Amino acid sequence: MSFKTKFLIWFNLTILFIIGFFSFGMYFGAMHSMEEGINNRLLSVSVATSHIITKPPDNFIISCGNKEFQDLLEAFLGFTGHEGYVRVVSKDGKSLSCTKNLLTPPIPLTKKDLDVLKTKNYFFRDIKLEDVNNNGVRICFYPIFYENNFLGYLEVGASLEKIEKMRKSLMYLFVIIIPITFFISNLGGFFIFSRGLRNILFLSKELKNFTANELYKRVPVPKSNDEIRELFESINIMMASLEKSFAQIRQFSADASHELRTPLTIIKGEIEVALRSERTIEEYQDTLVSILEEIDRMSRIVEDLLLIAKADAKEIIIEKKKIKLNDILNELCEQLSIFAEAKNVELHYENLPDVEVFADPLRLRQVFTNIIENAIKYNVNGGKVYVAIEEDEHNFIVKVRDTGIGIKKEDIDKIFDRFYRADKSRKREIGGAGLGLSICKWIIESHGGYIKVESEYGSGSTFSIFLPKIAD
């Protein structure tokens, strides 16, 4: 079943429910209002008539068919008798007086009905009286008391003809209105849905034509200012993200292939040269050392690629615990001092404050090692590297500042990209595949922190690593 068919089915059911709900509400509301009107009219006539009987005008005689009784009701109540009647009945059930349009005997009441009247209560009852009409009559039986003595009761009846006419009129109205309303609603719903579905079908057709090599394409956005326009804009934003992601994947694959192909080429060249002629043991040893260096470089690249792949798949667990940040930095800087001396760079890390963070010590060592090593590698002869711990309201900040070559302004936003090197001309001399800072960024963000870089080309750089403080 298509979405269009499902929509029309649910739309029709909803329209039927709404129309039915309001139709029944209108019907029962109108009928209730009519019935309440009749009941109130009967009651008011009963009360007024009772008052006339208990306090009659002078020379007034109560008798069945008495014209004066009819005239009195008409004069005082405006009751003409065309749509109902009034009858006075004694307590023993005899008709004492009635309007001239009624000659039938009183409606017989049971002992239970009389007991109700004797308690000064009234009640209504619907019956058929051919003398009045053929649609039925609603009668109000109302007690007559004089000085707390039960004298009899009133039969005040009104025709139900108007209620029947109203009921039939409403039924005829619903028979006409409901199909017309249903048809118009369906027509409008179908038009609106078809108009909206047209854009969806167009979008579906356009997306089917897209391939991995055509992610630069964008779907035309409708001019309407509605949710459909937002959908098209969201699709275009998604396509832009996919285009960027695919470009990064292609670049990543190309860079990874290049980084792995370079040491393999060197190894192959070294072996071919060694096999061309007899060489001394020392020469063979030099060749093997060079091959071993390239193998180590390949191993580091593969390990970094594996780490990045697992990080992207969220398969690496960060094992956090409470550690002293200054202890890790003191130990690490002491080890890297040898490397700094070999590069003729001074490494300063004195008076680090005693602070604790909640982190994975092995991963933090990896971050600090990479950043401090870079500060030493990309420094000038006789340069300096300063390691310090500062803090703000929410974080401890490890700052690594160097007096090295610095980073160009246009490269700062790219240094955390995979395989990116700011100084590509020195990559073989300094080493590295351009994955270190990308891994550092992932590790720090996994700890809820971030890395900030400030640099002036030719003067040095400052890397600030923000790590959240332990909550109290």
Short mmCIF file of C-alpha atoms in Angstrom, two decimals:
data_model
loop_
_atom_site.label_atom_id
_atom_site.label_comp_id
_atom_site.label_asym_id
_atom_site.label_seq_id
_atom_site.Cartn_x
_atom_site.Cartn_y
_atom_site.Cartn_z
CA MET A 1 0.00 0.00 0.00
CA SER A 2 1.43 3.35 -1.05
CA PHE A 3 1.91 6.27 1.30
CA LYS A 4 -0.66 8.23 -0.70
CA THR A 5 -3.30 5.53 -0.18
CA LYS A 6 -2.52 5.29 3.53
CA PHE A 7 -2.75 9.05 3.88
CA LEU A 8 -6.13 9.22 2.13
CA ILE A 9 -7.52 6.38 4.27
CA TRP A 10 -6.43 8.01 7.52
CA PHE A 11 -7.55 11.42 6.27
CA ASN A 12 -11.02 10.08 5.42
CA LEU A 13 -11.33 8.33 8.78
CA THR A 14 -10.32 11.52 10.57
CA ILE A 15 -12.78 13.65 8.58
CA LEU A 16 -15.56 11.13 9.23
CA PHE A 17 -14.81 11.16 12.93
CA ILE A 18 -14.77 14.97 13.10
CA ILE A 19 -17.95 15.37 11.05
CA GLY A 20 -19.70 12.63 13.01
CA PHE A 21 -18.60 14.10 16.34
CA PHE A 22 -19.85 17.59 15.52
CA SER A 23 -23.05 16.28 13.88
CA PHE A 24 -23.99 14.21 16.90
CA GLY A 25 -23.06 17.10 19.16
CA MET A 26 -25.22 19.50 17.17
CA TYR A 27 -28.12 17.02 17.04
CA PHE A 28 -28.18 16.19 20.74
CA GLY A 29 -27.54 19.81 21.68
CA ALA A 30 -30.47 21.06 19.59
CA MET A 31 -32.82 18.34 20.83
CA HIS A 32 -31.80 18.90 24.44
CA SER A 33 -32.40 22.63 24.05
CA MET A 34 -35.86 22.03 22.54
CA GLU A 35 -36.84 19.60 25.26
CA GLU A 36 -35.62 21.92 27.99
CA GLY A 37 -37.67 24.72 26.39
CA ILE A 38 -40.86 22.61 26.41
CA ASN A 39 -40.28 21.46 29.98
CA ASN A 40 -39.70 25.01 31.20
CA ARG A 41 -42.81 26.27 29.36
CA LEU A 42 -44.97 23.48 30.81
CA LEU A 43 -43.66 24.15 34.29
CA SER A 44 -44.24 27.91 34.09
CA VAL A 45 -47.82 27.37 32.82
CA SER A 46 -48.41 24.86 35.63
CA VAL A 47 -47.17 27.21 38.32
CA ALA A 48 -49.22 30.16 36.97
CA THR A 49 -52.37 28.04 36.57
CA SER A 50 -52.00 26.67 40.08
CA HIS A 51 -51.81 30.21 41.36
CA ILE A 52 -55.02 31.16 39.46
CA ILE A 53 -56.84 28.16 40.93
CA THR A 54 -55.77 28.71 44.54
CA LYS A 55 -56.45 32.45 44.29
CA PRO A 56 -59.21 32.71 41.62
CA PRO A 57 -60.84 35.94 40.44
CA ASP A 58 -64.31 36.80 41.70
CA ASN A 59 -67.22 34.76 40.30
CA PHE A 60 -64.84 32.26 38.64
CA ILE A 61 -66.33 28.76 38.32
CA ILE A 62 -64.21 25.67 37.61
CA SER A 63 -66.02 23.31 35.27
CA CYS A 64 -65.06 21.06 32.39
CA GLY A 65 -65.29 22.96 29.11
CA ASN A 66 -65.79 26.27 30.86
CA LYS A 67 -65.05 29.01 28.36
CA GLU A 68 -64.04 31.38 31.16
CA PHE A 69 -61.22 29.04 32.14
CA GLN A 70 -59.87 29.09 28.57
CA ASP A 71 -60.23 32.89 28.36
CA LEU A 72 -58.55 33.36 31.73
CA LEU A 73 -55.53 31.30 30.71
CA GLU A 74 -55.32 33.18 27.43
CA ALA A 75 -55.61 36.57 29.17
CA PHE A 76 -53.07 35.84 31.93
CA LEU A 77 -50.68 33.40 30.26
CA GLY A 78 -51.17 33.90 26.51
CA PHE A 79 -52.06 30.18 26.34
CA THR A 80 -54.32 29.68 23.30
CA GLY A 81 -54.47 25.91 23.48
CA HIS A 82 -53.49 25.36 19.85
CA GLU A 83 -50.35 23.39 20.78
CA GLY A 84 -51.40 21.87 24.07
CA TYR A 85 -53.97 21.83 26.84
CA VAL A 86 -54.54 22.45 30.55
CA ARG A 87 -56.80 20.30 32.71
CA VAL A 88 -57.65 20.53 36.40
CA VAL A 89 -58.12 17.12 38.02
CA SER A 90 -59.44 16.48 41.52
CA LYS A 91 -57.59 14.22 43.91
CA ASP A 92 -60.05 11.42 43.17
CA GLY A 93 -59.26 11.63 39.43
CA LYS A 94 -62.30 13.62 38.16
CA SER A 95 -61.85 16.37 35.57
CA LEU A 96 -62.89 19.70 37.06
CA SER A 97 -62.01 22.04 34.24
CA CYS A 98 -60.04 22.01 31.02
CA THR A 99 -59.30 23.99 27.92
CA LYS A 100 -61.90 23.70 25.18
CA ASN A 101 -59.69 21.67 22.81
CA LEU A 102 -59.65 18.65 25.11
CA LEU A 103 -62.64 16.42 25.85
CA THR A 104 -60.92 13.10 26.71
CA PRO A 105 -60.95 11.87 30.30
CA PRO A 106 -57.98 12.53 32.61
CA ILE A 107 -54.84 10.44 32.28
CA PRO A 108 -55.08 7.73 34.92
CA LEU A 109 -52.35 7.89 37.56
CA THR A 110 -51.09 5.14 39.79
CA LYS A 111 -50.99 5.35 43.54
CA LYS A 112 -47.23 5.83 43.29
CA ASP A 113 -47.74 8.84 40.97
CA LEU A 114 -50.25 10.37 43.40
CA ASP A 115 -47.84 9.84 46.29
CA VAL A 116 -45.24 11.82 44.36
CA LEU A 117 -47.71 14.69 43.81
CA LYS A 118 -48.75 14.69 47.47
CA THR A 119 -45.12 15.39 48.39
CA LYS A 120 -45.42 18.64 46.38
CA ASN A 121 -43.28 17.25 43.55
CA TYR A 122 -44.11 17.25 39.86
CA PHE A 123 -43.12 14.99 36.99
CA PHE A 124 -43.27 14.79 33.20
CA ARG A 125 -44.59 12.02 30.98
CA ASP A 126 -44.84 11.54 27.19
CA ILE A 127 -48.08 9.95 25.86
CA LYS A 128 -50.25 9.85 22.74
CA LEU A 129 -53.41 11.99 22.69
CA GLU A 130 -55.29 11.97 19.40
CA ASP A 131 -57.36 14.98 20.51
CA VAL A 132 -54.23 17.15 20.48
CA ASN A 133 -52.05 15.71 17.68
CA ASN A 134 -50.61 12.53 16.39
CA ASN A 135 -46.99 13.29 17.36
CA GLY A 136 -47.35 12.72 21.07
CA VAL A 137 -47.75 15.05 24.01
CA ARG A 138 -45.50 15.84 26.94
CA ILE A 139 -47.54 16.32 30.11
CA CYS A 140 -46.47 18.00 33.29
CA PHE A 141 -48.39 16.66 36.30
CA TYR A 142 -48.33 19.45 38.88
CA PRO A 143 -49.90 19.26 42.39
CA ILE A 144 -52.47 21.81 43.65
CA PHE A 145 -52.31 22.66 47.34
CA TYR A 146 -54.46 25.08 49.31
CA GLU A 147 -53.37 25.78 52.88
CA ASN A 148 -51.23 22.62 52.75
CA ASN A 149 -54.21 20.51 51.70
CA PHE A 150 -53.88 18.44 48.54
CA LEU A 151 -56.80 19.43 46.31
CA GLY A 152 -55.80 17.72 43.09
CA TYR A 153 -53.39 18.23 40.26
CA LEU A 154 -52.90 19.84 36.87
CA GLU A 155 -52.35 18.14 33.56
CA VAL A 156 -50.47 20.64 31.40
CA GLY A 157 -49.66 19.15 28.04
CA ALA A 158 -47.74 20.41 25.05
CA SER A 159 -47.40 18.94 21.60
CA LEU A 160 -44.11 17.30 20.61
CA GLU A 161 -44.74 18.21 17.00
CA LYS A 162 -42.03 20.90 16.96
CA ILE A 163 -39.48 18.48 18.39
CA GLU A 164 -40.35 15.91 15.75
CA LYS A 165 -40.09 18.54 13.02
CA MET A 166 -36.74 19.67 14.38
CA ARG A 167 -35.50 16.07 14.52
CA LYS A 168 -36.54 15.42 10.94
CA SER A 169 -35.07 18.73 9.76
CA LEU A 170 -31.73 17.94 11.40
CA MET A 171 -31.68 14.45 9.87
CA TYR A 172 -32.43 15.87 6.41
CA LEU A 173 -29.77 18.53 6.97
CA PHE A 174 -27.16 15.94 7.97
CA VAL A 175 -28.03 13.74 5.00
CA ILE A 176 -27.26 16.69 2.71
CA ILE A 177 -24.47 18.46 4.62
CA ILE A 178 -22.34 15.45 5.65
CA PRO A 179 -21.69 14.08 2.12
CA ILE A 180 -21.06 17.59 0.75
CA THR A 181 -18.66 18.40 3.60
CA PHE A 182 -16.95 15.03 3.22
CA PHE A 183 -16.54 15.54 -0.52
CA ILE A 184 -15.19 19.10 -0.17
CA SER A 185 -12.77 18.03 2.61
CA ASN A 186 -11.50 15.14 0.51
CA LEU A 187 -11.10 17.38 -2.49
CA GLY A 188 -9.15 19.95 -0.49
CA GLY A 189 -7.08 17.29 1.27
CA PHE A 190 -6.28 15.55 -1.99
CA PHE A 191 -5.23 18.84 -3.58
CA ILE A 192 -3.00 19.83 -0.65
CA PHE A 193 -1.49 16.36 -0.34
CA SER A 194 -0.87 16.04 -4.09
CA ARG A 195 0.82 19.43 -4.12
CA GLY A 196 3.09 18.47 -1.22
CA LEU A 197 3.70 14.97 -2.58
CA ARG A 198 4.70 16.40 -5.94
CA ASN A 199 7.75 18.02 -4.32
CA ILE A 200 8.56 14.79 -2.43
CA LEU A 201 8.37 12.73 -5.63
CA PHE A 202 10.57 15.29 -7.37
CA LEU A 203 13.08 15.06 -4.51
CA SER A 204 13.04 11.25 -4.64
CA LYS A 205 13.67 11.31 -8.39
CA GLU A 206 16.56 13.75 -8.04
CA LEU A 207 18.21 11.76 -5.23
CA LYS A 208 17.99 8.52 -7.26
CA ASN A 209 20.09 10.18 -9.95
CA PHE A 210 22.89 11.08 -7.52
CA THR A 211 26.03 8.93 -7.41
CA ALA A 212 29.15 9.00 -5.27
CA ASN A 213 30.85 11.07 -7.99
CA GLU A 214 28.03 13.61 -8.19
CA LEU A 215 27.79 14.73 -4.58
CA TYR A 216 28.51 18.27 -5.71
CA LYS A 217 24.98 18.47 -7.10
CA ARG A 218 22.18 20.17 -5.15
CA VAL A 219 18.42 19.76 -5.42
CA PRO A 220 16.50 22.91 -6.46
CA VAL A 221 14.82 24.44 -3.41
CA PRO A 222 11.09 25.33 -3.79
CA LYS A 223 10.15 28.98 -3.42
CA SER A 224 7.47 28.21 -0.82
CA ASN A 225 8.29 29.16 2.75
CA ASP A 226 7.20 25.95 4.51
CA GLU A 227 8.42 22.60 5.88
CA ILE A 228 8.97 21.25 2.35
CA ARG A 229 11.48 24.02 1.73
CA GLU A 230 13.21 23.16 5.02
CA LEU A 231 13.38 19.51 3.92
CA PHE A 232 15.04 20.44 0.62
CA GLU A 233 17.50 22.73 2.41
CA SER A 234 18.31 19.97 4.92
CA ILE A 235 18.94 17.53 2.04
CA ASN A 236 21.33 20.04 0.45
CA ILE A 237 23.14 20.52 3.76
CA MET A 238 23.42 16.74 4.09
CA MET A 239 24.76 16.48 0.53
CA ALA A 240 27.38 19.12 1.32
CA SER A 241 28.43 17.16 4.41
CA LEU A 242 28.60 13.93 2.40
CA GLU A 243 30.64 15.65 -0.28
CA LYS A 244 33.09 16.90 2.33
CA SER A 245 33.24 13.48 4.04
CA PHE A 246 33.86 11.64 0.76
CA ALA A 247 36.57 14.16 -0.16
CA GLN A 248 38.21 13.61 3.22
CA ILE A 249 38.02 9.83 2.79
CA ARG A 250 39.58 10.04 -0.67
CA GLN A 251 42.31 12.34 0.61
CA PHE A 252 42.86 10.12 3.63
CA SER A 253 43.20 7.03 1.41
CA ALA A 254 45.57 8.84 -0.94
CA ASP A 255 47.71 10.17 1.93
CA ALA A 256 47.79 6.80 3.69
CA SER A 257 48.83 5.08 0.44
CA HIS A 258 51.52 7.68 -0.15
CA GLU A 259 52.88 7.44 3.40
CA LEU A 260 53.08 3.66 3.20
CA ARG A 261 54.44 3.61 -0.35
CA THR A 262 57.36 5.93 0.47
CA PRO A 263 59.12 3.65 3.00
CA LEU A 264 58.40 0.62 0.82
CA THR A 265 60.07 2.38 -2.10
CA ILE A 266 63.10 3.20 0.06
CA ILE A 267 63.33 -0.39 1.33
CA LYS A 268 63.10 -1.76 -2.21
CA GLY A 269 65.80 0.66 -3.40
CA GLU A 270 68.15 -0.20 -0.54
CA ILE A 271 67.79 -3.92 -1.22
CA GLU A 272 68.28 -3.55 -4.98
CA VAL A 273 71.47 -1.53 -4.44
CA ALA A 274 72.76 -4.10 -1.93
CA LEU A 275 72.21 -6.95 -4.40
CA ARG A 276 73.96 -5.35 -7.36
CA SER A 277 77.51 -6.00 -6.14
CA GLU A 278 79.56 -7.36 -3.31
CA ARG A 279 79.58 -5.09 -0.29
CA THR A 280 81.40 -5.02 3.03
CA ILE A 281 79.77 -6.16 6.25
CA GLU A 282 79.60 -2.54 7.43
CA GLU A 283 77.75 -1.53 4.25
CA TYR A 284 75.30 -4.39 4.66
CA GLN A 285 74.76 -3.35 8.27
CA ASP A 286 74.10 0.26 7.22
CA THR A 287 71.57 -0.98 4.66
CA LEU A 288 69.81 -3.14 7.26
CA VAL A 289 69.72 -0.24 9.74
CA SER A 290 68.13 1.99 7.08
CA ILE A 291 65.58 -0.72 6.24
CA LEU A 292 64.80 -1.17 9.94
CA GLU A 293 64.20 2.58 10.32
CA GLU A 294 61.73 2.57 7.43
CA ILE A 295 59.98 -0.51 8.84
CA ASP A 296 59.67 1.25 12.22
CA ARG A 297 58.22 4.27 10.44
CA MET A 298 55.70 2.07 8.62
CA SER A 299 54.76 0.38 11.90
CA ARG A 300 54.07 3.75 13.55
CA ILE A 301 51.88 4.82 10.61
CA VAL A 302 49.92 1.55 10.69
CA GLU A 303 49.46 1.78 14.46
CA ASP A 304 48.21 5.37 14.17
CA LEU A 305 45.84 4.43 11.36
CA LEU A 306 44.49 1.52 13.41
CA LEU A 307 44.02 3.81 16.42
CA ILE A 308 42.14 6.38 14.31
CA ALA A 309 39.94 3.66 12.77
CA LYS A 310 39.04 2.28 16.21
CA ALA A 311 38.42 5.80 17.52
CA ASP A 312 36.04 6.52 14.64
CA ALA A 313 34.22 3.25 15.37
CA LYS A 314 34.14 4.14 19.10
CA GLU A 315 35.88 0.87 19.95
CA ILE A 316 38.51 2.42 22.23
CA ILE A 317 37.68 2.67 25.92
CA ILE A 318 39.14 5.64 27.79
CA GLU A 319 40.06 4.25 31.23
CA LYS A 320 39.86 7.30 33.46
CA LYS A 321 41.09 7.53 37.01
CA LYS A 322 42.31 10.21 39.38
CA ILE A 323 45.91 11.12 38.50
CA LYS A 324 48.39 13.88 39.33
CA LEU A 325 48.96 15.92 36.22
CA ASN A 326 52.26 17.38 37.42
CA ASP A 327 53.76 13.93 38.10
CA ILE A 328 53.09 12.80 34.49
CA LEU A 329 54.55 16.01 33.06
CA ASN A 330 57.66 15.93 35.32
CA GLU A 331 58.41 12.32 34.39
CA LEU A 332 57.79 12.88 30.71
CA CYS A 333 59.84 16.10 30.49
CA GLU A 334 62.74 14.42 32.25
CA GLN A 335 62.72 11.70 29.58
CA LEU A 336 62.44 14.19 26.72
CA SER A 337 65.27 16.32 28.07
CA ILE A 338 67.75 13.96 26.38
CA PHE A 339 65.98 14.49 23.05
CA ALA A 340 65.98 18.26 23.62
CA GLU A 341 69.71 18.32 24.39
CA ALA A 342 70.42 16.42 21.19
CA LYS A 343 68.51 19.14 19.28
CA ASN A 344 70.26 21.91 21.25
CA VAL A 345 66.92 23.06 22.73
CA GLU A 346 66.31 24.01 26.36
CA LEU A 347 63.29 22.34 28.00
CA HIS A 348 61.92 24.23 31.02
CA TYR A 349 59.30 22.58 33.26
CA GLU A 350 60.17 23.78 36.76
CA ASN A 351 57.72 24.42 39.63
CA LEU A 352 54.69 22.66 38.16
CA PRO A 353 51.80 22.98 40.67
CA ASP A 354 50.36 19.87 42.30
CA VAL A 355 46.97 19.26 40.57
CA GLU A 356 44.72 16.24 40.01
CA VAL A 357 42.50 15.39 37.05
CA PHE A 358 40.25 12.47 36.14
CA ALA A 359 41.86 10.99 33.02
CA ASP A 360 43.52 8.06 31.26
CA PRO A 361 47.25 8.40 32.11
CA LEU A 362 48.48 6.45 29.06
CA ARG A 363 46.48 8.57 26.64
CA LEU A 364 47.56 11.82 28.31
CA ARG A 365 51.20 10.76 28.08
CA GLN A 366 50.62 10.16 24.35
CA VAL A 367 49.23 13.69 23.95
CA PHE A 368 51.92 15.47 25.95
CA THR A 369 54.69 13.43 24.30
CA ASN A 370 53.50 14.36 20.84
CA ILE A 371 53.08 18.08 21.54
CA ILE A 372 56.33 18.52 23.48
CA GLU A 373 58.26 16.50 20.85
CA ASN A 374 56.81 18.72 18.12
CA ALA A 375 57.86 21.81 20.08
CA ILE A 376 61.41 20.44 20.18
CA LYS A 377 61.47 19.20 16.55
CA TYR A 378 60.15 22.41 15.03
CA ASN A 379 62.41 24.66 17.08
CA VAL A 380 65.49 26.61 16.12
CA ASN A 381 69.03 25.87 17.17
CA GLY A 382 69.39 27.14 20.73
CA GLY A 383 65.61 27.54 21.09
CA LYS A 384 63.54 27.00 24.21
CA VAL A 385 60.40 25.07 25.21
CA TYR A 386 58.36 26.00 28.28
CA VAL A 387 55.88 23.61 29.94
CA ALA A 388 53.49 25.08 32.54
CA ILE A 389 50.22 24.32 34.31
CA GLU A 390 47.62 27.06 34.72
CA GLU A 391 43.91 27.03 35.56
CA ASP A 392 40.64 28.86 34.99
CA GLU A 393 37.24 28.44 36.65
CA HIS A 394 36.48 25.05 35.11
CA ASN A 395 39.75 23.65 33.70
CA PHE A 396 43.39 22.95 34.32
CA ILE A 397 45.44 24.17 31.36
CA VAL A 398 48.71 22.57 30.26
CA LYS A 399 50.62 25.10 28.14
CA VAL A 400 53.53 24.13 25.88
CA ARG A 401 55.23 27.22 24.46
CA ASP A 402 58.22 27.17 22.10
CA THR A 403 60.43 29.71 20.38
CA GLY A 404 60.54 27.75 17.14
CA ILE A 405 59.53 28.35 13.56
CA GLY A 406 55.84 28.91 14.32
CA ILE A 407 52.83 28.14 12.15
CA LYS A 408 51.45 30.21 9.31
CA LYS A 409 48.05 31.77 10.01
CA GLU A 410 46.38 29.93 7.14
CA ASP A 411 47.66 26.57 8.49
CA ILE A 412 46.48 26.88 12.10
CA ASP A 413 42.94 25.62 11.39
CA LYS A 414 44.30 22.64 9.42
CA ILE A 415 47.04 21.25 11.68
CA PHE A 416 44.61 18.84 13.38
CA ASP A 417 43.53 17.35 10.02
CA ARG A 418 44.81 13.87 9.27
CA PHE A 419 48.06 13.68 7.26
CA TYR A 420 48.37 17.47 7.25
CA ARG A 421 51.82 19.01 7.67
CA ALA A 422 52.40 22.74 7.84
CA ASP A 423 56.01 22.37 6.61
CA LYS A 424 55.85 19.74 3.88
CA SER A 425 59.40 20.42 2.66
CA ARG A 426 60.89 19.06 5.89
CA LYS A 427 58.75 15.95 6.35
CA ARG A 428 61.47 13.40 5.59
CA GLU A 429 64.00 15.26 7.70
CA ILE A 430 61.76 15.61 10.78
CA GLY A 431 59.64 12.48 10.30
CA GLY A 432 56.01 11.84 11.13
CA ALA A 433 52.99 11.21 8.97
CA GLY A 434 50.79 14.09 10.08
CA LEU A 435 48.52 11.95 12.29
CA GLY A 436 49.82 12.90 15.73
CA LEU A 437 47.86 16.11 16.34
CA SER A 438 44.67 14.54 14.99
CA ILE A 439 45.02 11.75 17.56
CA CYS A 440 45.82 14.29 20.30
CA LYS A 441 42.66 16.24 19.49
CA TRP A 442 40.52 13.09 19.69
CA ILE A 443 42.06 12.04 23.04
CA ILE A 444 41.53 15.43 24.69
CA GLU A 445 37.97 15.75 23.40
CA SER A 446 37.27 12.24 24.73
CA HIS A 447 38.21 13.64 28.16
CA GLY A 448 35.76 16.52 27.78
CA GLY A 449 38.47 19.07 27.01
CA TYR A 450 39.89 20.83 23.98
CA ILE A 451 43.15 22.13 22.48
CA LYS A 452 43.81 25.74 21.56
CA VAL A 453 46.71 26.92 19.38
CA GLU A 454 48.28 30.37 19.22
CA SER A 455 51.18 30.97 16.87
CA GLU A 456 53.17 33.66 15.11
CA TYR A 457 55.08 32.48 12.11
CA GLY A 458 58.83 32.81 12.72
CA SER A 459 58.43 33.45 16.46
CA GLY A 460 57.00 30.27 17.97
CA SER A 461 53.76 28.58 19.01
CA THR A 462 51.75 27.91 22.18
CA PHE A 463 49.57 24.82 22.56
CA SER A 464 47.03 25.01 25.41
CA ILE A 465 45.46 21.72 26.51
CA PHE A 466 42.26 22.24 28.56
CA LEU A 467 41.26 19.41 30.92
CA PRO A 468 38.13 19.63 33.13
CA LYS A 469 38.60 19.91 36.86
CA ILE A 470 37.30 17.12 39.09
CA ALA A 471 33.78 17.99 40.27
CA ASP A 472 33.46 18.55 44.01
#
